[in-house]
XYZ file of C-alpha atoms in Angstrom:
95
model
C 24.678 -4.466 21.180
C 25.406 -1.662 18.774
C 24.732 -1.648 15.224
C 26.634 0.047 12.513
C 23.383 0.957 10.951
C 20.265 2.267 12.709
C 17.472 -0.082 11.164
C 14.857 1.061 13.898
C 11.388 1.376 12.516
C 12.397 -0.200 9.407
C 9.351 -0.854 6.781
C 9.380 -3.694 4.702
C 7.094 -4.338 1.436
C 4.893 -7.613 1.940
C 7.025 -9.134 -0.721
C 10.071 -8.998 1.486
C 8.548 -10.360 4.596
C 11.381 -12.422 5.788
C 14.502 -10.831 7.450
C 17.814 -11.871 8.752
C 19.451 -10.029 11.368
C 23.041 -10.403 12.385
C 23.896 -9.418 16.140
C 27.044 -8.891 18.201
C 27.673 -8.146 21.826
C 30.539 -6.218 23.438
C 32.055 -9.359 25.247
C 35.679 -9.654 24.789
C 36.079 -13.185 26.633
C 35.999 -15.783 24.110
C 33.478 -13.780 21.966
C 32.741 -17.183 19.639
C 31.317 -18.588 22.532
C 28.828 -15.624 23.080
C 25.405 -16.871 23.240
C 22.089 -14.853 22.001
C 18.352 -15.285 22.562
C 15.446 -13.285 21.025
C 11.800 -12.768 21.160
C 9.423 -10.883 18.905
C 6.699 -8.665 20.199
C 3.789 -9.117 18.098
C 4.503 -12.195 16.289
C 2.831 -15.564 17.302
C 4.975 -18.177 18.346
C 7.870 -15.892 18.960
C 6.574 -13.873 21.839
C 8.614 -15.881 24.339
C 12.499 -15.957 24.529
C 14.154 -18.381 22.239
C 16.683 -20.796 23.804
C 20.295 -19.422 24.023
C 22.254 -20.182 20.948
C 25.963 -19.276 19.513
C 24.703 -18.480 16.071
C 24.573 -14.734 15.865
C 21.902 -14.618 13.098
C 18.279 -14.353 13.560
C 16.177 -15.363 10.638
C 12.320 -14.697 10.632
C 10.153 -15.919 7.515
C 6.709 -15.226 6.226
C 5.896 -12.410 8.727
C 2.357 -11.222 8.376
C 1.438 -7.791 7.843
C 1.804 -5.650 11.030
C 4.248 -3.642 13.501
C 6.824 -5.751 15.620
C 9.724 -5.311 18.044
C 12.544 -7.578 17.981
C 14.303 -7.785 21.292
C 17.665 -9.499 21.623
C 20.206 -10.142 24.484
C 23.390 -11.836 24.998
C 25.463 -13.629 27.627
C 29.225 -14.318 27.780
C 30.919 -17.408 29.048
C 30.749 -16.399 32.621
C 26.981 -15.715 32.501
C 27.083 -11.957 32.287
C 24.117 -10.654 30.231
C 24.210 -7.608 27.816
C 21.634 -4.814 28.005
C 18.552 -5.772 25.713
C 18.598 -4.409 22.337
C 15.258 -3.696 20.499
C 14.629 -3.230 17.078
C 11.124 -2.150 15.858
C 9.918 -2.845 12.345
C 6.862 -3.119 10.077
C 5.655 -5.239 7.308
C 3.209 -3.536 4.908
C -0.038 -5.028 3.745
C -0.020 -6.717 0.220
C -2.002 -4.222 -1.285
């Protein structure tokens, strides 16, 4: 899953501790039915893989200060998996 913009190691102010990430995959077979899943290393309740879903948007709210790694992968309609993509980011402390 390539990105137009490289956001790896992004840093967010504490007041902006919610993120929305739009993902895509290189599959050409019925791309609207591509499914995605994600997990966030370091964020309680998101350490395990999410359920597969067709919505290519990941929304995380109220992220506490700290360093995290978002992992995403996709599967197409015949079950082929994409390579796992990783995005590292940090939310700064409020002071």
